[in-house]
Amino acid sequence: MTVEIGILSLLNPIFVFVFLFVVLYAILAKTKILGESQENNIIVSFVLSIIFATLTSTRDYVISLIPWFAILFVIAFLVLLLVGIMQKDVDKFIKPWVSWIFVIIFVIIIIILAIKVFYPQIAPYTPGGDETGANPIILQIKHLIATPEVLGGLLLLVIAAVTAWVLVKKE
């Protein structure tokens, strides 16, 4: 006998809200960006979770991200478990570079999923993209910025800023 689990897709906004609320609250409480106040952390987590859960594209992004987050968490746990079995002292293996590898992998996953989810919205504004259905004001800004004169001026500004930073920095 089969079980119909398609009805669970109707609960996706609730799952996204709860997941984001817990993760955002944990990050805000741990880093103390907003201070020691739990009320501030709860309010900011609540508002951001509501925003992400109600907007379809951001909800799709989080729904695409959650399985990868879980897979990376399980892989990290299994690696630590194997290291714990092989070596009695896990601290010898766990160096800062090991955790940075997982962070870099997760950032790459975040970027790839963002491109996958948001590409239909940004496709008309990319170079060579079909501009039908795009906002004409944003297209005019794109055509203004994408001229060789503006791009050359921006390149000169970047070179001047790097040169000034190199000349002024204290050794």
XYZ file of N, CA and C in Angstrom:
513
model
N 0.848 -1.175 0.000
C 0.000 0.000 0.000
C 0.894 1.238 0.000
N 0.627 2.141 -0.909
C 1.440 3.343 -1.009
C 0.873 4.447 -0.130
N 1.760 5.316 0.252
C 1.373 6.446 1.087
C 1.587 7.714 0.275
N 0.598 8.561 0.245
C 0.688 9.820 -0.489
C 1.358 10.864 0.394
N 2.575 11.246 0.028
C 3.270 12.267 0.816
C 3.332 13.594 0.077
N 2.642 13.694 -1.050
C 2.605 14.943 -1.801
C 1.965 16.072 -1.025
N 1.125 15.711 -0.061
C 0.466 16.728 0.765
C 1.484 17.483 1.616
N 2.640 16.863 1.853
C 3.671 17.527 2.654
C 4.229 18.762 1.958
N 4.116 18.812 0.629
C 4.618 19.993 -0.078
C 3.819 21.242 0.284
N 2.594 21.050 0.759
C 1.813 22.198 1.215
C 2.364 22.773 2.516
N 3.122 21.965 3.230
C 3.692 22.411 4.500
C 5.092 22.999 4.340
N 5.585 23.122 3.112
C 6.925 23.668 2.879
C 7.139 25.039 3.506
N 6.191 25.977 3.406
C 6.428 27.266 4.067
C 6.629 27.138 5.578
N 5.924 26.223 6.199
C 6.083 26.029 7.648
C 7.445 25.427 7.948
N 7.863 24.427 7.155
C 9.174 23.821 7.355
C 10.284 24.853 7.175
N 10.166 25.671 6.142
C 11.172 26.705 5.883
C 11.208 27.701 7.030
N 10.038 28.125 7.497
C 9.983 29.082 8.598
C 10.655 28.522 9.847
N 10.302 27.299 10.224
C 10.858 26.706 11.449
C 12.364 26.508 11.308
N 12.810 25.983 10.166
C 14.237 25.762 9.960
C 15.015 27.067 10.041
N 14.550 28.086 9.317
C 15.261 29.364 9.323
C 15.210 30.040 10.684
N 14.081 29.954 11.360
C 13.976 30.572 12.675
C 14.990 29.960 13.635
N 15.084 28.636 13.639
C 16.017 27.962 14.547
C 17.461 28.295 14.182
N 17.792 28.224 12.893
C 19.172 28.481 12.471
C 19.559 29.938 12.714
N 18.689 30.872 12.337
C 19.003 32.289 12.535
C 19.105 32.643 14.013
N 18.203 32.109 14.820
C 18.279 32.394 16.251
C 19.570 31.830 16.845
N 19.948 30.624 16.435
C 21.184 30.033 16.948
C 22.400 30.861 16.540
N 22.418 31.328 15.300
C 23.546 32.145 14.840
C 23.594 33.470 15.594
N 22.443 34.123 15.739
C 22.411 35.408 16.443
C 22.756 35.252 17.917
N 22.300 34.180 18.542
C 22.596 33.970 19.960
C 24.071 33.635 20.162
N 24.648 32.854 19.256
C 26.042 32.446 19.405
C 27.004 33.596 19.109
N 26.737 34.351 18.053
C 27.660 35.421 17.678
C 27.436 36.705 18.458
N 26.255 36.864 19.042
C 25.898 38.058 19.824
C 26.053 39.336 18.997
N 25.658 39.252 17.732
C 25.723 40.418 16.849
C 24.807 41.519 17.351
N 23.627 41.143 17.814
C 22.650 42.121 18.293
C 22.728 42.333 19.800
N 23.733 41.793 20.428
C 23.879 41.941 21.870
C 23.359 40.722 22.616
N 23.189 40.888 23.920
C 22.769 39.786 24.783
C 21.257 39.591 24.798
N 20.501 40.506 24.243
C 19.046 40.487 24.340
C 18.446 39.346 23.522
N 17.748 38.436 24.210
C 17.065 37.349 23.515
C 15.878 37.863 22.717
N 15.251 38.919 23.219
C 14.086 39.461 22.519
C 14.469 39.972 21.132
N 15.587 40.684 21.049
C 16.044 41.188 19.749
C 16.357 40.034 18.798
N 17.029 39.012 19.313
C 17.361 37.860 18.483
C 16.104 37.160 17.981
N 15.114 37.019 18.851
C 13.867 36.353 18.461
C 13.125 37.173 17.415
N 13.049 38.480 17.617
C 12.314 39.331 16.675
C 12.982 39.329 15.300
N 14.294 39.491 15.258
C 15.004 39.509 13.975
C 14.888 38.147 13.287
N 15.046 37.070 14.042
C 14.902 35.733 13.466
C 13.495 35.514 12.938
N 12.501 35.979 13.683
C 11.109 35.823 13.273
C 10.825 36.585 11.980
N 11.261 37.835 11.924
C 10.989 38.663 10.741
C 11.688 38.098 9.501
N 12.959 37.737 9.630
C 13.675 37.184 8.482
C 13.085 35.848 8.042
N 12.660 35.037 8.994
C 12.049 33.753 8.652
C 10.724 33.948 7.936
N 9.936 34.920 8.381
C 8.667 35.220 7.707
C 8.923 35.690 6.273
N 9.913 36.558 6.100
C 10.223 37.063 4.758
C 10.632 35.912 3.840
N 11.525 35.050 4.313
C 11.984 33.944 3.483
C 10.875 32.933 3.221
N 9.987 32.731 4.181
C 8.926 31.735 4.000
C 7.817 32.230 3.080
N 7.605 33.542 2.999
C 6.501 34.043 2.185
C 6.892 34.308 0.734
N 8.124 34.646 0.479
C 8.562 34.884 -0.899
C 8.871 33.548 -1.574
N 8.263 33.315 -2.704
C 8.367 32.012 -3.358
C 9.795 31.674 -3.767
N 10.505 32.624 -4.348
C 11.855 32.318 -4.828
C 12.811 32.044 -3.674
N 12.707 32.805 -2.592
C 13.589 32.543 -1.454
C 13.207 31.244 -0.755
N 11.905 30.931 -0.735
C 11.474 29.658 -0.142
C 12.014 28.493 -0.965
N 11.954 28.601 -2.292
C 12.511 27.552 -3.149
C 14.013 27.409 -2.931
N 14.679 28.533 -2.710
C 16.119 28.504 -2.442
C 16.417 27.745 -1.154
N 15.680 28.043 -0.108
C 15.907 27.362 1.172
C 15.547 25.884 1.061
N 14.470 25.574 0.342
C 14.081 24.173 0.164
C 15.157 23.415 -0.612
N 15.811 24.059 -1.563
C 16.911 23.428 -2.292
C 18.155 23.300 -1.428
N 18.329 24.210 -0.495
C 19.534 24.248 0.330
C 19.493 23.264 1.496
N 18.328 23.008 2.051
C 18.217 22.176 3.252
C 18.782 20.764 3.045
N 18.474 20.053 1.950
C 19.071 18.716 1.800
C 20.592 18.740 1.720
N 21.146 19.739 1.041
C 22.600 19.835 0.959
C 23.208 20.152 2.320
N 22.524 20.980 3.082
C 22.958 21.287 4.444
C 22.984 20.011 5.276
N 21.945 19.205 5.158
C 21.873 17.952 5.912
C 22.953 16.973 5.460
N 23.176 16.871 4.148
C 24.204 15.966 3.638
C 25.584 16.382 4.132
N 25.886 17.669 4.084
C 27.186 18.148 4.549
C 27.351 17.915 6.045
N 26.278 18.094 6.808
C 26.323 17.844 8.248
C 26.583 16.363 8.531
N 25.930 15.474 7.801
C 26.131 14.033 7.995
C 27.549 13.637 7.603
N 28.058 14.185 6.502
C 29.427 13.878 6.084
C 30.425 14.340 7.137
N 30.238 15.547 7.655
C 31.142 16.045 8.699
C 31.073 15.152 9.933
N 29.876 14.732 10.303
C 29.724 13.848 11.462
C 30.413 12.508 11.223
N 30.249 11.934 10.030
C 30.879 10.648 9.741
C 32.399 10.762 9.681
N 32.905 11.866 9.149
C 34.356 12.071 9.135
C 34.883 12.149 10.564
N 34.202 12.900 11.414
C 34.625 12.984 12.814
C 34.511 11.636 13.510
N 33.486 10.868 13.184
C 33.318 9.542 13.769
C 34.446 8.614 13.339
N 34.791 8.632 12.059
C 35.896 7.802 11.574
C 37.224 8.216 12.187
N 37.454 9.498 12.294
C 38.691 9.973 12.915
C 38.721 9.568 14.381
N 37.588 9.642 15.048
C 37.515 9.235 16.450
C 37.776 7.760 16.635
N 37.360 6.940 15.670
C 37.610 5.502 15.756
C 39.065 5.194 15.434
N 39.610 5.860 14.415
C 40.981 5.583 13.982
C 42.008 6.137 14.968
N 41.784 7.350 15.422
C 42.697 7.986 16.369
C 41.930 8.242 17.652
N 42.589 8.027 18.728
C 41.913 8.272 20.002
C 41.812 9.764 20.298
N 42.726 10.549 19.748
C 42.717 11.982 19.993
C 42.243 12.702 18.729
N 40.999 13.150 18.746
C 40.408 13.813 17.585
C 41.024 15.188 17.373
N 41.512 15.811 18.442
C 42.065 17.161 18.333
C 43.312 17.212 17.452
N 44.012 16.082 17.298
C 45.183 16.074 16.423
C 44.778 16.222 14.956
N 43.600 15.716 14.616
C 43.131 15.792 13.230
C 42.376 17.078 12.947
N 41.606 17.526 13.904
C 40.747 18.689 13.683
C 41.583 19.958 13.802
N 42.028 20.412 12.690
C 42.756 21.673 12.590
C 41.812 22.706 11.988
N 42.156 23.977 12.068
C 41.266 24.992 11.476
C 41.027 24.796 9.980
N 41.996 24.264 9.262
C 41.827 24.099 7.825
C 40.761 23.065 7.493
N 40.543 22.088 8.379
C 39.516 21.073 8.126
C 38.130 21.705 8.164
N 37.898 22.544 9.154
C 36.591 23.202 9.227
C 36.422 24.201 8.085
N 37.505 24.833 7.651
C 37.407 25.768 6.533
C 37.073 25.048 5.233
N 37.502 23.802 5.101
C 37.140 23.024 3.911
C 35.631 22.845 3.845
N 35.006 22.506 4.981
C 33.557 22.340 5.002
C 32.849 23.671 4.755
N 33.388 24.753 5.278
C 32.783 26.067 5.049
C 32.869 26.436 3.570
N 34.011 26.198 2.946
C 34.178 26.510 1.526
C 33.242 25.663 0.668
N 33.124 24.376 0.996
C 32.196 23.512 0.258
C 30.773 24.028 0.394
N 30.388 24.432 1.601
C 29.027 24.923 1.817
C 28.786 26.237 1.077
N 29.773 27.118 1.039
C 29.627 28.377 0.299
C 29.485 28.101 -1.199
N 30.240 27.143 -1.715
C 30.117 26.775 -3.130
C 28.720 26.233 -3.419
N 28.205 25.399 -2.521
C 26.844 24.870 -2.685
C 25.831 26.006 -2.658
N 26.008 26.954 -1.751
C 25.090 28.095 -1.659
C 25.086 28.890 -2.964
N 26.254 29.143 -3.525
C 26.346 29.919 -4.764
C 25.717 29.163 -5.932
N 26.001 27.872 -6.047
C 25.439 27.081 -7.145
C 23.919 27.032 -7.055
N 23.388 26.821 -5.855
C 21.934 26.772 -5.703
C 21.298 28.139 -5.934
N 21.988 29.211 -5.560
C 21.450 30.548 -5.824
C 21.353 30.798 -7.324
N 22.357 30.386 -8.062
C 22.308 30.538 -9.515
C 21.179 29.698 -10.097
N 21.033 28.477 -9.607
C 19.983 27.583 -10.114
C 18.586 28.137 -9.845
N 18.366 28.651 -8.648
C 17.022 29.094 -8.265
C 16.690 30.466 -8.841
N 17.636 31.397 -8.805
C 17.337 32.774 -9.190
C 17.636 33.091 -10.652
N 18.166 32.147 -11.416
C 18.508 32.434 -12.807
C 17.317 32.895 -13.640
N 16.135 32.298 -13.501
C 15.013 32.804 -14.318
C 14.691 34.280 -14.069
N 14.939 34.769 -12.857
C 14.653 36.174 -12.573
C 15.745 37.102 -13.091
N 16.995 36.632 -13.105
C 18.090 37.513 -13.515
C 18.532 37.290 -14.956
N 17.995 36.275 -15.631
C 18.425 35.951 -16.996
C 18.266 37.111 -17.972
N 17.172 37.885 -17.929
C 17.066 38.983 -18.903
C 18.129 40.064 -18.728
N 18.753 40.130 -17.581
C 19.714 41.198 -17.304
C 21.160 40.752 -17.482
N 21.380 39.486 -17.801
C 22.735 39.007 -18.011
C 23.163 39.291 -19.444
N 24.469 39.414 -19.687
C 24.929 39.668 -21.056
C 24.532 38.523 -21.984
N 23.942 38.881 -23.100
C 23.520 37.882 -24.068
C 22.182 37.251 -23.753
N 21.549 37.674 -22.670
C 20.265 37.104 -22.296
C 19.128 37.686 -23.112
N 18.034 36.951 -23.181
C 16.839 37.424 -23.873
C 16.185 38.485 -23.009
N 16.045 39.682 -23.541
C 15.578 40.813 -22.742
C 14.065 40.967 -22.733
N 13.331 40.005 -23.246
C 11.876 40.113 -23.233
C 11.361 39.889 -21.818
N 10.434 40.721 -21.423
C 9.841 40.596 -20.094
C 10.644 41.253 -18.995
N 11.724 41.916 -19.343
C 12.567 42.545 -18.334
C 12.073 43.960 -18.049
N 12.433 44.456 -16.894
C 12.095 45.816 -16.505
C 12.908 46.780 -17.376
N 12.260 47.691 -18.099
C 13.010 48.565 -19.015
C 13.981 49.500 -18.305
N 13.668 49.922 -17.096
C 14.575 50.818 -16.364
C 15.865 50.082 -16.010
N 15.730 48.849 -15.537
C 16.922 48.067 -15.196
C 17.728 47.758 -16.452
N 17.043 47.522 -17.566
C 17.764 47.287 -18.822
C 18.543 48.519 -19.262
N 17.977 49.714 -19.085
C 18.700 50.936 -19.432
C 19.934 51.093 -18.550
N 19.794 50.784 -17.266
C 20.949 50.860 -16.363
C 22.008 49.855 -16.789
N 21.570 48.630 -17.156
C 22.517 47.606 -17.613
C 23.254 48.071 -18.863
N 22.519 48.648 -19.820
C 23.149 49.113 -21.056
C 24.079 50.301 -20.797
N 23.782 51.112 -19.801
C 24.652 52.230 -19.451
C 25.944 51.734 -18.814
N 25.825 50.798 -17.889
C 27.004 50.311 -17.165
C 27.874 49.434 -18.055
N 27.273 48.687 -18.966
C 28.016 47.726 -19.775
C 28.750 48.360 -20.952
N 28.857 49.683 -21.001
C 29.603 50.326 -22.085
C 31.097 50.257 -21.786
N 31.927 50.228 -22.808
C 33.371 50.155 -22.575
C 33.915 51.346 -21.787
N 33.320 52.521 -21.977
C 33.806 53.702 -21.267
C 33.613 53.556 -19.759
N 32.431 53.114 -19.354
C 32.142 52.975 -17.920
C 32.974 51.850 -17.316
N 33.066 50.722 -18.013
C 33.855 49.607 -17.492
C 35.338 49.974 -17.405
N 35.848 50.724 -18.387
C 37.235 51.186 -18.328
C 37.465 52.138 -17.173
N 36.502 53.041 -16.935
C 36.610 53.949 -15.794
C 36.594 53.206 -14.466
N 35.743 52.191 -14.361
C 35.713 51.387 -13.129
C 37.028 50.642 -12.927
N 37.598 50.125 -14.017
C 38.886 49.445 -13.919
C 39.973 50.409 -13.454
N 39.974 51.629 -13.980
C 40.950 52.628 -13.539
C 40.767 52.976 -12.064
N 39.517 53.085 -11.616
C 39.267 53.354 -10.197
C 39.792 52.230 -9.307
N 39.591 50.991 -9.723
C 40.086 49.856 -8.939
C 41.608 49.865 -8.904
N 42.245 50.111 -10.036
C 43.710 50.160 -10.077
C 44.227 51.295 -9.202
N 43.581 52.462 -9.259
C 44.001 53.593 -8.427
C 43.816 53.285 -6.948
N 42.729 52.632 -6.585
C 42.488 52.300 -5.179
C 43.521 51.305 -4.667
N 43.840 50.291 -5.464
C 44.849 49.308 -5.050
C 46.213 49.969 -4.952
N 46.542 50.827 -5.896
C 47.825 51.530 -5.859
C 47.919 52.427 -4.631
N 46.866 53.163 -4.339
C 46.866 54.024 -3.152
C 46.982 53.196 -1.884
N 46.320 52.068 -1.839
C 46.391 51.215 -0.647
C 47.804 50.675 -0.461
N 48.456 50.257 -1.558
C 49.817 49.725 -1.466
C 50.783 50.817 -1.026
N 50.624 52.042 -1.536
C 51.540 53.125 -1.193
C 51.339 53.636 0.228
N 50.125 53.601 0.722
C 49.823 54.206 2.016
C 49.950 53.223 3.172
N 49.819 51.936 2.919
C 49.796 50.966 4.021
C 51.102 51.014 4.810
N 50.955 50.799 6.100
C 52.117 50.817 6.988
C 52.688 49.414 7.082
N 53.989 49.351 7.127
C 54.637 48.042 7.209
C 55.156 47.784 8.591
